[in-house]
């Protein structure tokens, strides 16, 4: 890298909250880690405490793919068998400016959004539930012979909560303040879609709750919160987006420009 492009971080907006499962959630793990005698489709767990979690990459990937769809972004980059996504180097792309480019792809601007892994709250699942999951039998029916091929699918049950969810959105230019509201829109798209697998068969409906914003500003990294943007549902936070943008802009963007 020998271009002397200046990148200045004005501040960050940190969105925290809780993810509540409305239906069972299956985020699978690789077959390589299957235990002998285990279910065919185990959920991904933290190897240390064995609690299921939602990988930040799964949540961010879902947000990105839905955001690509509503923007009609060109699907131009193959990332393996049968999977094509959108990647470009336009600095004002509504997808890439927020979500970046996967892997080693060069981007025109720094990626704005970081999504952390979200741990499960163990108290949110009744103690009668073994290992925090239900095992659902699924059967694929042979269309000719009617023979069933049953397999077990592990899901975290409906009602479980995951948190704290944390998303960090970096502001490098004034337009980024407005861009943050696109993150909230992507979360709305996820609420009406699903996380993880088996979505078309009912799994993975989630809601984002108890949302709060923290803004950290400048080299001093001073921290700001506001009661207007704390303990909100996603719907309420979206309804406040005008006020929200004004608040963040007032904190982060230096008056009179850079
Ligand atoms: Zn793009």
PDB file of C-alpha atoms and ligand atoms in Angstrom:
ATOM      1  CA  UNK A   1       0.000   0.000   0.000  1.00  0.00           C
ATOM      2  CA  UNK A   2       1.743   3.148  -1.119  1.00  0.00           C
ATOM      3  CA  UNK A   3      -1.160   5.488  -1.682  1.00  0.00           C
ATOM      4  CA  UNK A   4      -1.133   8.102   1.001  1.00  0.00           C
ATOM      5  CA  UNK A   5      -4.890   8.328   1.315  1.00  0.00           C
ATOM      6  CA  UNK A   6      -5.817   9.862   4.618  1.00  0.00           C
ATOM      7  CA  UNK A   7      -8.305   8.017   6.762  1.00  0.00           C
ATOM      8  CA  UNK A   8      -9.664   9.800   9.775  1.00  0.00           C
ATOM      9  CA  UNK A   9     -11.936   8.123  12.278  1.00  0.00           C
ATOM     10  CA  UNK A  10     -14.326  10.764  13.597  1.00  0.00           C
ATOM     11  CA  UNK A  11     -16.149   8.488  15.962  1.00  0.00           C
ATOM     12  CA  UNK A  12     -18.105   5.326  16.448  1.00  0.00           C
ATOM     13  CA  UNK A  13     -21.722   4.457  17.065  1.00  0.00           C
ATOM     14  CA  UNK A  14     -22.095   1.335  19.182  1.00  0.00           C
ATOM     15  CA  UNK A  15     -25.436  -0.436  19.043  1.00  0.00           C
ATOM     16  CA  UNK A  16     -26.122  -2.939  21.815  1.00  0.00           C
ATOM     17  CA  UNK A  17     -29.160  -5.041  22.513  1.00  0.00           C
ATOM     18  CA  UNK A  18     -30.715  -8.456  22.937  1.00  0.00           C
ATOM     19  CA  UNK A  19     -31.751 -10.971  20.289  1.00  0.00           C
ATOM     20  CA  UNK A  20     -34.879 -12.933  21.198  1.00  0.00           C
ATOM     21  CA  UNK A  21     -35.791 -16.142  19.400  1.00  0.00           C
ATOM     22  CA  UNK A  22     -39.396 -16.170  18.195  1.00  0.00           C
ATOM     23  CA  UNK A  23     -38.928 -19.646  16.735  1.00  0.00           C
ATOM     24  CA  UNK A  24     -36.212 -22.247  17.239  1.00  0.00           C
ATOM     25  CA  UNK A  25     -32.784 -21.335  15.889  1.00  0.00           C
ATOM     26  CA  UNK A  26     -30.443 -23.620  14.023  1.00  0.00           C
ATOM     27  CA  UNK A  27     -27.023 -22.232  13.219  1.00  0.00           C
ATOM     28  CA  UNK A  28     -25.115 -25.308  12.225  1.00  0.00           C
ATOM     29  CA  UNK A  29     -21.551 -26.302  12.597  1.00  0.00           C
ATOM     30  CA  UNK A  30     -19.241 -28.183  10.308  1.00  0.00           C
ATOM     31  CA  UNK A  31     -19.741 -31.935  10.011  1.00  0.00           C
ATOM     32  CA  UNK A  32     -16.062 -32.327  10.897  1.00  0.00           C
ATOM     33  CA  UNK A  33     -16.774 -31.517  14.510  1.00  0.00           C
ATOM     34  CA  UNK A  34     -19.564 -34.091  14.851  1.00  0.00           C
ATOM     35  CA  UNK A  35     -19.364 -36.094  18.008  1.00  0.00           C
ATOM     36  CA  UNK A  36     -19.878 -39.837  17.825  1.00  0.00           C
ATOM     37  CA  UNK A  37     -23.496 -40.495  18.706  1.00  0.00           C
ATOM     38  CA  UNK A  38     -24.301 -36.808  18.257  1.00  0.00           C
ATOM     39  CA  UNK A  39     -27.143 -35.365  16.239  1.00  0.00           C
ATOM     40  CA  UNK A  40     -26.721 -34.999  12.479  1.00  0.00           C
ATOM     41  CA  UNK A  41     -27.218 -31.262  12.580  1.00  0.00           C
ATOM     42  CA  UNK A  42     -25.698 -29.842  15.764  1.00  0.00           C
ATOM     43  CA  UNK A  43     -25.803 -26.129  16.576  1.00  0.00           C
ATOM     44  CA  UNK A  44     -22.624 -24.141  16.906  1.00  0.00           C
ATOM     45  CA  UNK A  45     -21.427 -23.775  20.503  1.00  0.00           C
ATOM     46  CA  UNK A  46     -18.707 -21.973  22.359  1.00  0.00           C
ATOM     47  CA  UNK A  47     -16.115 -24.718  22.962  1.00  0.00           C
ATOM     48  CA  UNK A  48     -15.331 -23.381  26.429  1.00  0.00           C
ATOM     49  CA  UNK A  49     -18.767 -23.239  28.075  1.00  0.00           C
ATOM     50  CA  UNK A  50     -20.676 -25.312  25.479  1.00  0.00           C
ATOM     51  CA  UNK A  51     -23.328 -22.598  25.190  1.00  0.00           C
ATOM     52  CA  UNK A  52     -24.831 -21.999  21.752  1.00  0.00           C
ATOM     53  CA  UNK A  53     -23.993 -18.602  20.266  1.00  0.00           C
ATOM     54  CA  UNK A  54     -24.756 -16.563  17.172  1.00  0.00           C
ATOM     55  CA  UNK A  55     -21.568 -15.940  15.180  1.00  0.00           C
ATOM     56  CA  UNK A  56     -21.188 -12.289  14.232  1.00  0.00           C
ATOM     57  CA  UNK A  57     -20.366 -13.444  10.711  1.00  0.00           C
ATOM     58  CA  UNK A  58     -23.757 -15.206  10.432  1.00  0.00           C
ATOM     59  CA  UNK A  59     -25.684 -12.148  11.549  1.00  0.00           C
ATOM     60  CA  UNK A  60     -23.641  -9.739   9.446  1.00  0.00           C
ATOM     61  CA  UNK A  61     -23.826 -12.037   6.427  1.00  0.00           C
ATOM     62  CA  UNK A  62     -27.598 -12.200   6.667  1.00  0.00           C
ATOM     63  CA  UNK A  63     -27.875  -8.424   7.022  1.00  0.00           C
ATOM     64  CA  UNK A  64     -25.617  -7.987   4.012  1.00  0.00           C
ATOM     65  CA  UNK A  65     -27.422 -10.449   1.759  1.00  0.00           C
ATOM     66  CA  UNK A  66     -30.836  -8.924   2.490  1.00  0.00           C
ATOM     67  CA  UNK A  67     -29.437  -5.406   2.029  1.00  0.00           C
ATOM     68  CA  UNK A  68     -27.929  -6.473  -1.318  1.00  0.00           C
ATOM     69  CA  UNK A  69     -31.357  -7.724  -2.377  1.00  0.00           C
ATOM     70  CA  UNK A  70     -33.302  -4.579  -1.524  1.00  0.00           C
ATOM     71  CA  UNK A  71     -30.676  -2.512  -3.314  1.00  0.00           C
ATOM     72  CA  UNK A  72     -30.635  -4.822  -6.328  1.00  0.00           C
ATOM     73  CA  UNK A  73     -26.854  -5.083  -6.013  1.00  0.00           C
ATOM     74  CA  UNK A  74     -25.164  -6.944  -8.837  1.00  0.00           C
ATOM     75  CA  UNK A  75     -24.182 -10.479  -7.804  1.00  0.00           C
ATOM     76  CA  UNK A  76     -20.743 -10.507  -9.375  1.00  0.00           C
ATOM     77  CA  UNK A  77     -18.341 -12.381  -7.130  1.00  0.00           C
ATOM     78  CA  UNK A  78     -18.263 -16.142  -6.713  1.00  0.00           C
ATOM     79  CA  UNK A  79     -17.208 -17.226  -3.241  1.00  0.00           C
ATOM     80  CA  UNK A  80     -17.330 -20.940  -3.682  1.00  0.00           C
ATOM     81  CA  UNK A  81     -19.735 -23.491  -4.953  1.00  0.00           C
ATOM     82  CA  UNK A  82     -23.070 -22.013  -6.016  1.00  0.00           C
ATOM     83  CA  UNK A  83     -22.601 -18.894  -3.903  1.00  0.00           C
ATOM     84  CA  UNK A  84     -22.308 -15.516  -5.577  1.00  0.00           C
ATOM     85  CA  UNK A  85     -22.357 -12.202  -3.765  1.00  0.00           C
ATOM     86  CA  UNK A  86     -21.931  -8.538  -4.537  1.00  0.00           C
ATOM     87  CA  UNK A  87     -18.527  -6.861  -4.282  1.00  0.00           C
ATOM     88  CA  UNK A  88     -17.431  -3.588  -5.844  1.00  0.00           C
ATOM     89  CA  UNK A  89     -14.972  -0.785  -5.258  1.00  0.00           C
ATOM     90  CA  UNK A  90     -17.317   2.179  -5.591  1.00  0.00           C
ATOM     91  CA  UNK A  91     -16.695   4.320  -2.505  1.00  0.00           C
ATOM     92  CA  UNK A  92     -20.367   5.274  -2.238  1.00  0.00           C
ATOM     93  CA  UNK A  93     -21.807   1.787  -2.749  1.00  0.00           C
ATOM     94  CA  UNK A  94     -24.665   1.339  -0.266  1.00  0.00           C
ATOM     95  CA  UNK A  95     -23.595  -2.242   0.415  1.00  0.00           C
ATOM     96  CA  UNK A  96     -19.792  -2.301   0.328  1.00  0.00           C
ATOM     97  CA  UNK A  97     -19.299   0.961   2.226  1.00  0.00           C
ATOM     98  CA  UNK A  98     -21.044  -0.585   5.231  1.00  0.00           C
ATOM     99  CA  UNK A  99     -20.205  -4.278   4.963  1.00  0.00           C
ATOM    100  CA  UNK A 100     -16.827  -4.154   3.219  1.00  0.00           C
ATOM    101  CA  UNK A 101     -15.502  -6.806   0.918  1.00  0.00           C
ATOM    102  CA  UNK A 102     -15.030 -10.388   2.015  1.00  0.00           C
ATOM    103  CA  UNK A 103     -11.552 -11.789   2.505  1.00  0.00           C
ATOM    104  CA  UNK A 104      -8.558 -10.272   0.789  1.00  0.00           C
ATOM    105  CA  UNK A 105     -10.531  -8.145  -1.671  1.00  0.00           C
ATOM    106  CA  UNK A 106      -9.292  -4.559  -1.759  1.00  0.00           C
ATOM    107  CA  UNK A 107     -11.854  -1.926  -0.821  1.00  0.00           C
ATOM    108  CA  UNK A 108     -12.019   1.732  -1.649  1.00  0.00           C
ATOM    109  CA  UNK A 109     -12.831   2.700   1.916  1.00  0.00           C
ATOM    110  CA  UNK A 110     -12.616   1.114   5.342  1.00  0.00           C
ATOM    111  CA  UNK A 111     -15.447  -1.201   6.350  1.00  0.00           C
ATOM    112  CA  UNK A 112     -17.850   0.650   8.605  1.00  0.00           C
ATOM    113  CA  UNK A 113     -19.580  -2.183  10.413  1.00  0.00           C
ATOM    114  CA  UNK A 114     -18.289  -4.758  12.889  1.00  0.00           C
ATOM    115  CA  UNK A 115     -20.717  -7.352  14.264  1.00  0.00           C
ATOM    116  CA  UNK A 116     -19.556  -9.310  17.314  1.00  0.00           C
ATOM    117  CA  UNK A 117     -20.459 -12.872  18.247  1.00  0.00           C
ATOM    118  CA  UNK A 118     -23.577 -12.953  20.434  1.00  0.00           C
ATOM    119  CA  UNK A 119     -23.554 -15.337  23.415  1.00  0.00           C
ATOM    120  CA  UNK A 120     -26.708 -17.093  24.626  1.00  0.00           C
ATOM    121  CA  UNK A 121     -28.144 -16.117  28.006  1.00  0.00           C
ATOM    122  CA  UNK A 122     -28.274 -19.508  29.774  1.00  0.00           C
ATOM    123  CA  UNK A 123     -31.050 -18.360  32.129  1.00  0.00           C
ATOM    124  CA  UNK A 124     -33.342 -17.736  29.167  1.00  0.00           C
ATOM    125  CA  UNK A 125     -33.766 -21.470  28.541  1.00  0.00           C
ATOM    126  CA  UNK A 126     -35.695 -23.561  31.120  1.00  0.00           C
ATOM    127  CA  UNK A 127     -33.460 -25.888  33.122  1.00  0.00           C
ATOM    128  CA  UNK A 128     -35.530 -28.849  31.908  1.00  0.00           C
ATOM    129  CA  UNK A 129     -34.095 -28.342  28.426  1.00  0.00           C
ATOM    130  CA  UNK A 130     -31.052 -30.600  28.102  1.00  0.00           C
ATOM    131  CA  UNK A 131     -27.944 -28.823  26.811  1.00  0.00           C
ATOM    132  CA  UNK A 132     -30.059 -25.748  25.941  1.00  0.00           C
ATOM    133  CA  UNK A 133     -31.418 -27.295  22.755  1.00  0.00           C
ATOM    134  CA  UNK A 134     -34.338 -29.235  21.388  1.00  0.00           C
ATOM    135  CA  UNK A 135     -33.766 -31.989  18.871  1.00  0.00           C
ATOM    136  CA  UNK A 136     -36.192 -31.872  16.020  1.00  0.00           C
ATOM    137  CA  UNK A 137     -36.694 -34.854  13.757  1.00  0.00           C
ATOM    138  CA  UNK A 138     -36.886 -34.006  10.121  1.00  0.00           C
ATOM    139  CA  UNK A 139     -37.747 -36.434   7.383  1.00  0.00           C
ATOM    140  CA  UNK A 140     -37.002 -36.149   3.729  1.00  0.00           C
ATOM    141  CA  UNK A 141     -39.601 -38.201   1.878  1.00  0.00           C
ATOM    142  CA  UNK A 142     -38.599 -39.970  -1.291  1.00  0.00           C
ATOM    143  CA  UNK A 143     -41.157 -38.829  -3.849  1.00  0.00           C
ATOM    144  CA  UNK A 144     -41.354 -42.213  -5.564  1.00  0.00           C
ATOM    145  CA  UNK A 145     -40.986 -44.812  -2.851  1.00  0.00           C
ATOM    146  CA  UNK A 146     -42.338 -42.672   0.017  1.00  0.00           C
ATOM    147  CA  UNK A 147     -39.414 -43.931   2.100  1.00  0.00           C
ATOM    148  CA  UNK A 148     -38.512 -41.470   4.824  1.00  0.00           C
ATOM    149  CA  UNK A 149     -34.937 -40.558   5.525  1.00  0.00           C
ATOM    150  CA  UNK A 150     -35.074 -39.167   9.049  1.00  0.00           C
ATOM    151  CA  UNK A 151     -32.399 -36.959  10.530  1.00  0.00           C
ATOM    152  CA  UNK A 152     -32.039 -35.004  13.714  1.00  0.00           C
ATOM    153  CA  UNK A 153     -31.766 -31.245  13.755  1.00  0.00           C
ATOM    154  CA  UNK A 154     -30.720 -29.443  16.897  1.00  0.00           C
ATOM    155  CA  UNK A 155     -32.276 -26.039  17.627  1.00  0.00           C
ATOM    156  CA  UNK A 156     -32.091 -23.501  20.406  1.00  0.00           C
ATOM    157  CA  UNK A 157     -35.737 -23.255  21.500  1.00  0.00           C
ATOM    158  CA  UNK A 158     -38.043 -20.301  20.947  1.00  0.00           C
ATOM    159  CA  UNK A 159     -37.948 -17.792  23.790  1.00  0.00           C
ATOM    160  CA  UNK A 160     -34.206 -18.027  24.340  1.00  0.00           C
ATOM    161  CA  UNK A 161     -32.331 -14.745  24.331  1.00  0.00           C
ATOM    162  CA  UNK A 162     -28.828 -13.894  23.172  1.00  0.00           C
ATOM    163  CA  UNK A 163     -26.879 -10.938  24.418  1.00  0.00           C
ATOM    164  CA  UNK A 164     -25.253  -8.616  24.644  1.00  0.00           C
ATOM    165  CA  UNK A 165     -25.395  -8.117  20.915  1.00  0.00           C
ATOM    166  CA  UNK A 166     -22.838  -5.499  19.911  1.00  0.00           C
ATOM    167  CA  UNK A 167     -22.393  -3.753  16.580  1.00  0.00           C
ATOM    168  CA  UNK A 168     -19.731  -1.109  16.083  1.00  0.00           C
ATOM    169  CA  UNK A 169     -20.206   1.394  13.280  1.00  0.00           C
ATOM    170  CA  UNK A 170     -17.278   3.662  12.407  1.00  0.00           C
ATOM    171  CA  UNK A 171     -17.722   7.166  11.056  1.00  0.00           C
ATOM    172  CA  UNK A 172     -15.103   8.358   8.577  1.00  0.00           C
ATOM    173  CA  UNK A 173     -17.122  11.036   6.812  1.00  0.00           C
ATOM    174  CA  UNK A 174     -20.260  13.036   7.439  1.00  0.00           C
ATOM    175  CA  UNK A 175     -22.371  10.814   5.136  1.00  0.00           C
ATOM    176  CA  UNK A 176     -21.644   7.863   7.392  1.00  0.00           C
ATOM    177  CA  UNK A 177     -23.946   9.257  10.065  1.00  0.00           C
ATOM    178  CA  UNK A 178     -26.908   8.841   7.722  1.00  0.00           C
ATOM    179  CA  UNK A 179     -25.538   5.454   6.596  1.00  0.00           C
ATOM    180  CA  UNK A 180     -25.920   4.126  10.122  1.00  0.00           C
ATOM    181  CA  UNK A 181     -29.687   4.159   9.659  1.00  0.00           C
ATOM    182  CA  UNK A 182     -29.166   1.610   6.845  1.00  0.00           C
ATOM    183  CA  UNK A 183     -27.865  -0.766   9.518  1.00  0.00           C
ATOM    184  CA  UNK A 184     -31.174  -0.429  11.366  1.00  0.00           C
ATOM    185  CA  UNK A 185     -33.029  -1.114   8.111  1.00  0.00           C
ATOM    186  CA  UNK A 186     -30.992  -4.264   7.561  1.00  0.00           C
ATOM    187  CA  UNK A 187     -31.977  -5.431  11.048  1.00  0.00           C
ATOM    188  CA  UNK A 188     -35.628  -4.845  10.150  1.00  0.00           C
ATOM    189  CA  UNK A 189     -35.124  -7.020   7.085  1.00  0.00           C
ATOM    190  CA  UNK A 190     -33.639  -9.763   9.275  1.00  0.00           C
ATOM    191  CA  UNK A 191     -36.646  -9.636  11.628  1.00  0.00           C
ATOM    192  CA  UNK A 192     -38.928 -10.379   8.688  1.00  0.00           C
ATOM    193  CA  UNK A 193     -36.601 -13.081   7.393  1.00  0.00           C
ATOM    194  CA  UNK A 194     -34.647 -15.602   9.468  1.00  0.00           C
ATOM    195  CA  UNK A 195     -31.263 -16.375  10.960  1.00  0.00           C
ATOM    196  CA  UNK A 196     -29.475 -19.666  10.450  1.00  0.00           C
ATOM    197  CA  UNK A 197     -30.837 -22.673   8.638  1.00  0.00           C
ATOM    198  CA  UNK A 198     -34.282 -24.179   8.073  1.00  0.00           C
ATOM    199  CA  UNK A 199     -35.830 -20.728   7.690  1.00  0.00           C
ATOM    200  CA  UNK A 200     -38.357 -21.703   5.062  1.00  0.00           C
ATOM    201  CA  UNK A 201     -39.520 -24.417   7.457  1.00  0.00           C
ATOM    202  CA  UNK A 202     -40.090 -22.026  10.314  1.00  0.00           C
ATOM    203  CA  UNK A 203     -36.788 -21.700  12.131  1.00  0.00           C
ATOM    204  CA  UNK A 204     -34.807 -18.586  12.875  1.00  0.00           C
ATOM    205  CA  UNK A 205     -37.360 -15.812  13.444  1.00  0.00           C
ATOM    206  CA  UNK A 206     -35.767 -13.279  15.775  1.00  0.00           C
ATOM    207  CA  UNK A 207     -36.446  -9.869  17.216  1.00  0.00           C
ATOM    208  CA  UNK A 208     -33.991  -7.205  18.319  1.00  0.00           C
ATOM    209  CA  UNK A 209     -34.860  -5.757  21.713  1.00  0.00           C
ATOM    210  CA  UNK A 210     -33.622  -3.453  24.438  1.00  0.00           C
ATOM    211  CA  UNK A 211     -31.520  -1.537  21.933  1.00  0.00           C
ATOM    212  CA  UNK A 212     -29.199   1.234  23.080  1.00  0.00           C
ATOM    213  CA  UNK A 213     -26.714   3.546  21.420  1.00  0.00           C
ATOM    214  CA  UNK A 214     -23.365   4.769  22.672  1.00  0.00           C
ATOM    215  CA  UNK A 215     -21.331   7.265  20.665  1.00  0.00           C
ATOM    216  CA  UNK A 216     -17.562   7.570  21.118  1.00  0.00           C
ATOM    217  CA  UNK A 217     -15.952  10.646  19.664  1.00  0.00           C
ATOM    218  CA  UNK A 218     -12.573  11.737  18.392  1.00  0.00           C
ATOM    219  CA  UNK A 219      -9.051  11.082  19.579  1.00  0.00           C
ATOM    220  CA  UNK A 220     -10.194  11.582  23.176  1.00  0.00           C
ATOM    221  CA  UNK A 221     -12.754   8.865  22.533  1.00  0.00           C
ATOM    222  CA  UNK A 222     -15.284  10.539  24.813  1.00  0.00           C
ATOM    223  CA  UNK A 223     -18.396   8.503  25.460  1.00  0.00           C
ATOM    224  CA  UNK A 224     -21.959   9.788  25.038  1.00  0.00           C
ATOM    225  CA  UNK A 225     -25.356   8.234  25.678  1.00  0.00           C
ATOM    226  CA  UNK A 226     -28.862   9.674  25.631  1.00  0.00           C
ATOM    227  CA  UNK A 227     -31.998   8.364  27.333  1.00  0.00           C
ATOM    228  CA  UNK A 228     -33.935   8.816  24.084  1.00  0.00           C
ATOM    229  CA  UNK A 229     -31.889   6.016  22.542  1.00  0.00           C
ATOM    230  CA  UNK A 230     -31.872   3.405  25.275  1.00  0.00           C
ATOM    231  CA  UNK A 231     -34.111   0.411  25.987  1.00  0.00           C
ATOM    232  CA  UNK A 232     -35.810   0.653  22.602  1.00  0.00           C
ATOM    233  CA  UNK A 233     -37.380  -1.887  20.305  1.00  0.00           C
ATOM    234  CA  UNK A 234     -36.064  -1.822  16.769  1.00  0.00           C
ATOM    235  CA  UNK A 235     -39.318  -0.323  15.539  1.00  0.00           C
ATOM    236  CA  UNK A 236     -39.064   2.528  18.058  1.00  0.00           C
ATOM    237  CA  UNK A 237     -35.438   3.193  17.234  1.00  0.00           C
ATOM    238  CA  UNK A 238     -36.198   3.329  13.512  1.00  0.00           C
ATOM    239  CA  UNK A 239     -39.034   5.753  14.213  1.00  0.00           C
ATOM    240  CA  UNK A 240     -36.497   8.001  15.977  1.00  0.00           C
ATOM    241  CA  UNK A 241     -33.950   7.927  13.162  1.00  0.00           C
ATOM    242  CA  UNK A 242     -34.282  11.624  12.339  1.00  0.00           C
ATOM    243  CA  UNK A 243     -33.460  12.618  15.917  1.00  0.00           C
ATOM    244  CA  UNK A 244     -30.809   9.943  16.085  1.00  0.00           C
ATOM    245  CA  UNK A 245     -28.928  11.227  13.039  1.00  0.00           C
ATOM    246  CA  UNK A 246     -29.087  14.771  14.352  1.00  0.00           C
ATOM    247  CA  UNK A 247     -27.742  13.685  17.751  1.00  0.00           C
ATOM    248  CA  UNK A 248     -24.853  11.638  16.336  1.00  0.00           C
ATOM    249  CA  UNK A 249     -23.935  14.291  13.772  1.00  0.00           C
ATOM    250  CA  UNK A 250     -23.850  16.962  16.467  1.00  0.00           C
ATOM    251  CA  UNK A 251     -21.429  14.877  18.516  1.00  0.00           C
ATOM    252  CA  UNK A 252     -19.193  13.472  15.835  1.00  0.00           C
ATOM    253  CA  UNK A 253     -18.921  15.898  12.946  1.00  0.00           C
ATOM    254  CA  UNK A 254     -16.769  18.916  13.733  1.00  0.00           C
ATOM    255  CA  UNK A 255     -18.589  22.152  12.984  1.00  0.00           C
ATOM    256  CA  UNK A 256     -17.114  23.945  10.000  1.00  0.00           C
ATOM    257  CA  UNK A 257     -15.940  20.681   8.453  1.00  0.00           C
ATOM    258  CA  UNK A 258     -12.715  18.774   8.772  1.00  0.00           C
TER     259      UNK A 258
HETATM  260 ZN1  LIG B   1     -20.629  -2.523  -3.800  1.00  0.00          ZN
END
